[in-house]
Short mmCIF file of C-alpha atoms and ligand atoms in Angstrom, two decimals:
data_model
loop_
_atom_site.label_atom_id
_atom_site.label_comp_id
_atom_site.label_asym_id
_atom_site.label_seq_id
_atom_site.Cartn_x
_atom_site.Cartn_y
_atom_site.Cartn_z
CA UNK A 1 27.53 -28.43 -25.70
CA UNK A 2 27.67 -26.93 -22.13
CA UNK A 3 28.39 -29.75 -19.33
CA UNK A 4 25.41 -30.05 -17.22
CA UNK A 5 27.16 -28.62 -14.04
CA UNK A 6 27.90 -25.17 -16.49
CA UNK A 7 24.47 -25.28 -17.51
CA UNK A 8 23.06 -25.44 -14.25
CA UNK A 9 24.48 -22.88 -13.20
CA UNK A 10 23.53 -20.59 -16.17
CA UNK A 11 20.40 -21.32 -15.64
CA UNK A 12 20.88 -20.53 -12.09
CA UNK A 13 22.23 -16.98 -13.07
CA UNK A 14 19.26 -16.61 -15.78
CA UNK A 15 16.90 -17.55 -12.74
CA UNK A 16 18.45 -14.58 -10.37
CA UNK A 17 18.52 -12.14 -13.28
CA UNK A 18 14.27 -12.43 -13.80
CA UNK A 19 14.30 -12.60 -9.92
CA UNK A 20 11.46 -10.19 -9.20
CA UNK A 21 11.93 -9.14 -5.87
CA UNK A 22 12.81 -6.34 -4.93
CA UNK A 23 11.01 -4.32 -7.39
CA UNK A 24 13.42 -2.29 -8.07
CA UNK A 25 16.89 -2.29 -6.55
CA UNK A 26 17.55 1.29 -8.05
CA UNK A 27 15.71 3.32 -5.43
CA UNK A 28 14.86 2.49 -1.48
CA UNK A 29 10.84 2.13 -1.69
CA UNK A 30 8.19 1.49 0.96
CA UNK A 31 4.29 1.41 1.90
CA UNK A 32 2.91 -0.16 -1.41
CA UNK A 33 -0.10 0.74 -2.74
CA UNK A 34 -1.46 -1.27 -6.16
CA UNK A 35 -3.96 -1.08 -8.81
CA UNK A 36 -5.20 -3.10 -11.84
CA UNK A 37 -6.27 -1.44 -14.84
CA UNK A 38 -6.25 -2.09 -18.17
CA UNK A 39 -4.62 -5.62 -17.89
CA UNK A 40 -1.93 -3.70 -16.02
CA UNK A 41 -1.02 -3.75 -12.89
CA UNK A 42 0.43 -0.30 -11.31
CA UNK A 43 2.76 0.05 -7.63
CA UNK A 44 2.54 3.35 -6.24
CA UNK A 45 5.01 3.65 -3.39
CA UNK A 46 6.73 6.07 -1.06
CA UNK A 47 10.60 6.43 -2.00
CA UNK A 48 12.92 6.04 0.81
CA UNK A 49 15.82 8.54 0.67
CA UNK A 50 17.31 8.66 4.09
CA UNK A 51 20.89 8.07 3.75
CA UNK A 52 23.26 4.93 5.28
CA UNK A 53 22.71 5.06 8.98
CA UNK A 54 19.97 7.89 9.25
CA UNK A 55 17.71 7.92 11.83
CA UNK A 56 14.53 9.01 10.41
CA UNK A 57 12.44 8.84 7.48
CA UNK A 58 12.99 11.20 4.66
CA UNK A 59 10.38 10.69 1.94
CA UNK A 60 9.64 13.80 -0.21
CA UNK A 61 7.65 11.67 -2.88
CA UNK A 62 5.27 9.20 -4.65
CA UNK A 63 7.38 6.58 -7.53
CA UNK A 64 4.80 4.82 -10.23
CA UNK A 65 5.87 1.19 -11.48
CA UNK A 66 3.69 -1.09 -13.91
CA UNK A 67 3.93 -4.12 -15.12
CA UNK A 68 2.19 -6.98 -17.76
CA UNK A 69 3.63 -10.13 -15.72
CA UNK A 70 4.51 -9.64 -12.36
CA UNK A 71 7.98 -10.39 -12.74
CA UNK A 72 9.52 -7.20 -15.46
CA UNK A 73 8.86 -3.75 -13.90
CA UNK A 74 8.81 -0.50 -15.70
CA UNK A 75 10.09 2.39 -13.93
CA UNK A 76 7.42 5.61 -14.60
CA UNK A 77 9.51 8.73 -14.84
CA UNK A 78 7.07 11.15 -12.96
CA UNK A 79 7.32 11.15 -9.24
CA UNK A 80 4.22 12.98 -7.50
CA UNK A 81 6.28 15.32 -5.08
CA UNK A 82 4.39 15.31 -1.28
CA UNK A 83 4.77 19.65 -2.94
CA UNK A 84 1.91 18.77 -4.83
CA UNK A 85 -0.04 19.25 -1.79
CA UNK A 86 0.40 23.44 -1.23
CA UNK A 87 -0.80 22.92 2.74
CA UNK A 88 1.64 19.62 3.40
CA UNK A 89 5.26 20.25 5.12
CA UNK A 90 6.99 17.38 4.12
CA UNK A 91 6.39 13.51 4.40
CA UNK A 92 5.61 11.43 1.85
CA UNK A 93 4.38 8.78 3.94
CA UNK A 94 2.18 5.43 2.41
CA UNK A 95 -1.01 6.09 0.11
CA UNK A 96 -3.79 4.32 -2.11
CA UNK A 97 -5.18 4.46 -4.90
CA UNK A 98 -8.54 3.52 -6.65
CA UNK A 99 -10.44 4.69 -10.31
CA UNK A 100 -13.85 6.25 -10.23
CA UNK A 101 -15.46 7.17 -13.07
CA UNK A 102 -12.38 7.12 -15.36
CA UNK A 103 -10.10 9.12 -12.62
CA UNK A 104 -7.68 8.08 -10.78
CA UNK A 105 -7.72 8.94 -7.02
CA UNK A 106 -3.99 8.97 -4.96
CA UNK A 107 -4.95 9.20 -1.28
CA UNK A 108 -1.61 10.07 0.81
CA UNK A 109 -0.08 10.35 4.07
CA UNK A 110 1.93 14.02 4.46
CA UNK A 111 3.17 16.03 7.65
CA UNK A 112 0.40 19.15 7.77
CA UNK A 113 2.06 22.65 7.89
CA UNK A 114 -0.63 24.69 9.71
CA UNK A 115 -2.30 21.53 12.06
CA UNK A 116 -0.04 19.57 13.68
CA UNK A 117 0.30 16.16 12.49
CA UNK A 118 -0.01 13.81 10.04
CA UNK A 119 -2.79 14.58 7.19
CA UNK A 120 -4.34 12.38 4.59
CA UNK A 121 -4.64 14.27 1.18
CA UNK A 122 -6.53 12.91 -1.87
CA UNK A 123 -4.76 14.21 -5.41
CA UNK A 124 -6.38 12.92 -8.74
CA UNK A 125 -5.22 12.30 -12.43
CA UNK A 126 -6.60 11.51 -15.76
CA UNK A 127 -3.85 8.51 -15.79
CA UNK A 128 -2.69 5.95 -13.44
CA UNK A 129 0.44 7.70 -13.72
CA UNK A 130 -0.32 11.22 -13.40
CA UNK A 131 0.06 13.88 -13.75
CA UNK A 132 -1.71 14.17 -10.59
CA UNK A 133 -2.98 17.71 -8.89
CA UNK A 134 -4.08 18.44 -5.09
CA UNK A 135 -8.17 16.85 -5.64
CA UNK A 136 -9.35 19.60 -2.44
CA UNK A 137 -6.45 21.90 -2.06
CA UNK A 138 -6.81 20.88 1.58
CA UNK A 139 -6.45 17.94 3.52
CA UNK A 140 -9.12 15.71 3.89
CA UNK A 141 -8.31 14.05 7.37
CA UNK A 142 -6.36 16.28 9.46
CA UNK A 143 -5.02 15.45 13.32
CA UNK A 144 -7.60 18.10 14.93
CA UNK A 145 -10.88 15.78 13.74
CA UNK A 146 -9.71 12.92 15.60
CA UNK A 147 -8.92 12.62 19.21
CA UNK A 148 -8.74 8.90 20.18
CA UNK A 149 -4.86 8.98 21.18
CA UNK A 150 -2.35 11.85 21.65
CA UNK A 151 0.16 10.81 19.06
CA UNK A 152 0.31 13.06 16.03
CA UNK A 153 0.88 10.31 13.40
CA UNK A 154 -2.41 8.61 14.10
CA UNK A 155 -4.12 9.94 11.04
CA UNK A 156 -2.02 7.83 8.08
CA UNK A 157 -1.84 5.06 6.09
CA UNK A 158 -5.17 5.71 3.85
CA UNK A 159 -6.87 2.72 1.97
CA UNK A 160 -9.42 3.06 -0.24
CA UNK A 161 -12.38 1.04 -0.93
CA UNK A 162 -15.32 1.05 -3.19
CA UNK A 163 -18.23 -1.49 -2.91
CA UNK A 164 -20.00 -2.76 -5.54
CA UNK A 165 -22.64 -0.81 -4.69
CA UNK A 166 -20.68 1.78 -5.30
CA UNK A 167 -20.23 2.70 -1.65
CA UNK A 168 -16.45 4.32 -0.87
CA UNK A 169 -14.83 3.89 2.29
CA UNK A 170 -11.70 5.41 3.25
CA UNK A 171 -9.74 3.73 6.14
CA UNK A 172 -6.97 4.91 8.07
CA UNK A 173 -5.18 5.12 11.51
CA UNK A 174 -2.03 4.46 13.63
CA UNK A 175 -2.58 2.79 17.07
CA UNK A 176 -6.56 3.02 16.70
CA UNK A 177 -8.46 1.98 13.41
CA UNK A 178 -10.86 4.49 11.80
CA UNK A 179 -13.21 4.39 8.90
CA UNK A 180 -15.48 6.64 7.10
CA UNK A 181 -17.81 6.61 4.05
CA UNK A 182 -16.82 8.60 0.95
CA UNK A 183 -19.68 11.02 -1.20
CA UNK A 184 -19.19 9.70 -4.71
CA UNK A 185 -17.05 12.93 -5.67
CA UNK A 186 -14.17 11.05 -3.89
CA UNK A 187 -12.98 14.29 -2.23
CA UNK A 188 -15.27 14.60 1.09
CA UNK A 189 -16.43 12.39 3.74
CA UNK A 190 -20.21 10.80 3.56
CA UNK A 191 -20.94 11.25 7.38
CA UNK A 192 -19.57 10.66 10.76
CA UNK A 193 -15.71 9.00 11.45
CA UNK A 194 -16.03 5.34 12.81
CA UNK A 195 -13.54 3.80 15.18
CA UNK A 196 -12.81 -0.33 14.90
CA UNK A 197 -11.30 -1.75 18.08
CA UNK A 198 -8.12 -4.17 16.50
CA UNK A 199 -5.76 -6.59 18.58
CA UNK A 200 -2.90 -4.95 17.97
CA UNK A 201 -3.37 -2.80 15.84
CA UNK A 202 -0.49 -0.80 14.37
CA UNK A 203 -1.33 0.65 10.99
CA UNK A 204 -1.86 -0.05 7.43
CA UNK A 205 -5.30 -1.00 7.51
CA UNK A 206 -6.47 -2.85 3.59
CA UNK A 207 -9.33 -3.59 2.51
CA UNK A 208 -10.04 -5.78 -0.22
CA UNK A 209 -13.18 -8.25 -1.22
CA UNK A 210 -12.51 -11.97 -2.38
CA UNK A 211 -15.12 -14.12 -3.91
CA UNK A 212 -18.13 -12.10 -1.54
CA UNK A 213 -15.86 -11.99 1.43
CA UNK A 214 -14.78 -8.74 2.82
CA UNK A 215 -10.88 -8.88 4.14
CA UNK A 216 -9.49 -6.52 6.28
CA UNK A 217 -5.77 -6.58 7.15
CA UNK A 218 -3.70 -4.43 9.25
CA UNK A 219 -0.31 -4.55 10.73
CA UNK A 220 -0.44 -6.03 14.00
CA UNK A 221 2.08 -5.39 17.21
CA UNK A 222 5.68 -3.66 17.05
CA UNK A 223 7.38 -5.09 14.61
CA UNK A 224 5.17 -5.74 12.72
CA UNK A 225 3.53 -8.25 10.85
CA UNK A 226 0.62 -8.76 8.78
CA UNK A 227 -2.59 -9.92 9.86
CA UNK A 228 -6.36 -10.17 8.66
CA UNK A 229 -10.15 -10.29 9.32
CA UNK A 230 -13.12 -11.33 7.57
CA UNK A 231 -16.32 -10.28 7.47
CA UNK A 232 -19.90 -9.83 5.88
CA UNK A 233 -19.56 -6.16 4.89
CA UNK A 234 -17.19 -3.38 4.70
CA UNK A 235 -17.10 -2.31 8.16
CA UNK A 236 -17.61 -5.88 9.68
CA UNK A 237 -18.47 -7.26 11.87
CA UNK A 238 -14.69 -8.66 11.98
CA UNK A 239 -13.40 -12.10 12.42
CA UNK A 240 -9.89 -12.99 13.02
CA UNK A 241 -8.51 -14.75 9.93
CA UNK A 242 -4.85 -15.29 10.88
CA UNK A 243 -0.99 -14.08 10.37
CA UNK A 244 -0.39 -13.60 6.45
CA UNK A 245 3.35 -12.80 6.50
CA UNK A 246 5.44 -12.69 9.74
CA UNK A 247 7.94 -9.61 11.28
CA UNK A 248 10.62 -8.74 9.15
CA UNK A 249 13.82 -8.94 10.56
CA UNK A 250 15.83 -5.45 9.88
CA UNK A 251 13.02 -3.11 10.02
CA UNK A 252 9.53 -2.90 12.22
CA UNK A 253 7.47 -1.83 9.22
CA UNK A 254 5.84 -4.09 6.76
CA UNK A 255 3.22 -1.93 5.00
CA UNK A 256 1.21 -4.34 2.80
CA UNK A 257 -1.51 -4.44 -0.64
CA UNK A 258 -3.22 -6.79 -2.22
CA UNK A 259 -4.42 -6.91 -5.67
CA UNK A 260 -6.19 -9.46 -8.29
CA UNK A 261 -4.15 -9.37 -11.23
CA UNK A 262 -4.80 -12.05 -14.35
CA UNK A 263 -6.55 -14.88 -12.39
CA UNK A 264 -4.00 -14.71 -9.57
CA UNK A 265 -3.88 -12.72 -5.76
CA UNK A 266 -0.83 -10.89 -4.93
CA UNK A 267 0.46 -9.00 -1.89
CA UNK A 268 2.99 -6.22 -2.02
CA UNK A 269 4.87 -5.60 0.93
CA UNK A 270 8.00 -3.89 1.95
CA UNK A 271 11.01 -4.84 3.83
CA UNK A 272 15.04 -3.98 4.58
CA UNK A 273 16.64 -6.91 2.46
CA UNK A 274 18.52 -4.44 0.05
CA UNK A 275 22.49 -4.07 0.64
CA UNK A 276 22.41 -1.04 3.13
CA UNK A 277 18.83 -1.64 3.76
CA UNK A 278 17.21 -1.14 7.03
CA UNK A 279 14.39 0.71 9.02
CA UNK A 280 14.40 4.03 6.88
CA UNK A 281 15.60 2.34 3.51
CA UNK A 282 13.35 -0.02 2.80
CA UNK A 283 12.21 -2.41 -0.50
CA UNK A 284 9.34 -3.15 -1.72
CA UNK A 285 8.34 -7.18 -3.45
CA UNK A 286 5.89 -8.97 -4.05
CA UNK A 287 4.64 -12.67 -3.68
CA UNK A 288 1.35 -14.91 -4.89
CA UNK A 289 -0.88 -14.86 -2.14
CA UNK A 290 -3.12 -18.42 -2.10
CA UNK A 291 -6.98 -18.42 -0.29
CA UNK A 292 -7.52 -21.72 0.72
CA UNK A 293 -11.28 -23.88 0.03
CA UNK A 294 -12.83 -22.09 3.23
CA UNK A 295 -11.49 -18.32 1.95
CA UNK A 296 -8.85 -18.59 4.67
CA UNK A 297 -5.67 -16.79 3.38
CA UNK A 298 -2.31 -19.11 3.80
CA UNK A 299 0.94 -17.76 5.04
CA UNK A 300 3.14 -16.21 2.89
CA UNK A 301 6.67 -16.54 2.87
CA UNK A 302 8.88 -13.76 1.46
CA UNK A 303 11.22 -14.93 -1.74
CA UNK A 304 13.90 -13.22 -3.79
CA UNK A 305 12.38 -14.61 -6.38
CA UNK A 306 8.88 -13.67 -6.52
CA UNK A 307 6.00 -15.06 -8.47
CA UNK A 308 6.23 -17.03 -11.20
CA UNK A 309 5.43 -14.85 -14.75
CA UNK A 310 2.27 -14.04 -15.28
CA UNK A 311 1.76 -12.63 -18.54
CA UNK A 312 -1.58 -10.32 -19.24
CA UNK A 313 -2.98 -10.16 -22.64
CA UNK A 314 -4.96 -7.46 -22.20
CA UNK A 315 -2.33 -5.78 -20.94
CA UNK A 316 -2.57 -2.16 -22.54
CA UNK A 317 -0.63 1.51 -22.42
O1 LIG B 1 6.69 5.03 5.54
C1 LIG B 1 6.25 5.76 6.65
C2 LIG B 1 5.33 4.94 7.52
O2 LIG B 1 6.00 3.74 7.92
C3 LIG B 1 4.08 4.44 6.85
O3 LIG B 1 3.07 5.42 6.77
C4 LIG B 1 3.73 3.27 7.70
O4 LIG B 1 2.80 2.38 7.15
C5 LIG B 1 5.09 2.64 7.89
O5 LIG B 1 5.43 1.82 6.80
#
């Protein structure tokens, strides 16, 4: 029989080999994006490949991970190149995803090489994990149809919404928040592009509904760190809700989702806690995120070890 100091620290071992976070420590990931389908829940994110001490970001493409629990991760073999997008440059910068009438929509962030800037492009598959093909074969959101600020990144970071009524709203924006309704084809905007004045506001606007309350969170200030809203309808009117997870401390992004997966909330975020991690090679994890009796959404504190298993039975594919 093992003496209890030797079995402690077994267990101890057992307990960092199931630890769930990072995802994966294979490849350098960032800007999470999530979905729940079948029982299943599916991490799209951008794949960080700048090397040891590089000074920008070089991202050429989309990775796919599922899992039944939470806690075991399977890699998907098909990355969705930022090439799949004929009119992009190069930039495979953060993106959403949603399912509409049994497609799946990617919306993504990708340098434009005719307009100058940053472009959001929608591409759409008949399987969470593609193949996915160019939706328009052009961009959606391009730097020319919005003039708020001068920067030309201020059209990225796309999250997609749909209502129950069946209402989609894309949302997007660096340094100024915009939103706009979606026809039901997915692929065009429903009317005119709406501006939301945020404290703060960064980037990665999210939208996500909780027991009838609409939540809108963003990253706040430089670094960043995650923040949200509430309010009676998709485009507000917004309350402050609070800080949800505070400033990493190796890298000023934080790029955040959060999902509903088997009768618990999560939130996927990234951060620079790999060995050689940092600003441009970044991880993503996850934690449980907790609403408290009034819908107010508690801090969350970043772990190595991530939530606690949370087997799906109707897990499927
Ligand atoms: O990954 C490139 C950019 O950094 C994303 O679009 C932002 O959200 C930030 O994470």
């Amino acid at each position: 029989m093992l003496k209890p100091t030797l079995g402690a620290a077994l267990v101890a071992t057992a307990a960092l080999a199931h630890a769930a976070n990072p995802i994966t420590s294979k490849i350098f990931t960032a800007d999470p994006a999530a979905l729940v389908d079948n029982g299943r829940v599916y991490l799209y994110v951008g794949r960080d490949e700048a090397p040891v001490g590089g000074k920008d970001y070089l991202m050429n493409e989309w990775r796919v991970f599922s899992s039944c629990d939470m806690q075991h991760w399977t890699a998907h073999p098909d990355g969705v190149p930022f090439s799949t997008f004929k009119w992009a440059a190069r930039d495979a910068w953060a993106s959403d995803i949603t399912k509409r009438n049994g497609k799946y929509y990617l919306y993504v962030t990708v340098e434009h090489k005719t307009i100058p800037g940053k472009a959001i492009g929608v591409a759409v598959s008949d399987s969470p994990t593609g193949p996915f093909v160019d939706a328009r074969g052009s961009a959606l959101i391009t730097n020319d149809m919005t003039h708020e600020t001068e920067i030309s990144w201020d059209d990225i970071d796309p999250a997609i919404f749909v209502d129950d009524d069946g209402q989609a709203y894309l949302y997007w924006g660096n340094t100024v928040m915009k939103y706009a309704k979606l026809k039901p084809n997915m692929t065009e905007l429903d009317g005119p592009i709406h501006t939301v004045g945020l404290e703060a506001f960064t980037e990665a606007s999210y939208l996500h509904k909780h027991a009838g309350k609409y939540y809108l969170s963003y990253s706040r200030k430089f670094p960043e760190e995650t923040v949200y809203m509430t309010g009676p309808t998709a485009t507000g009117p917004w309350s402050y809700g609070g800080v949800i997870m505070e400033q990493n401390t190796n890298v000023k992004t934080i790029h955040h989702a959060i999902v509903d997966f088997n009768g618990k909330s999560y939130i996927f975020y990234h951060n620079g806690k790999l060995p050689t991690g940092g600003e441009f090679r970044r991880s993503v994890a996850v934690e449980e995120l907790h609403y408290g009796p009034d819908g107010k959404i508690l801090p969350v504190a970043q772990t190595a070890e991530g939530p606690a298993a949370n087997p799906s039975t109707a897990c499927k594919r």
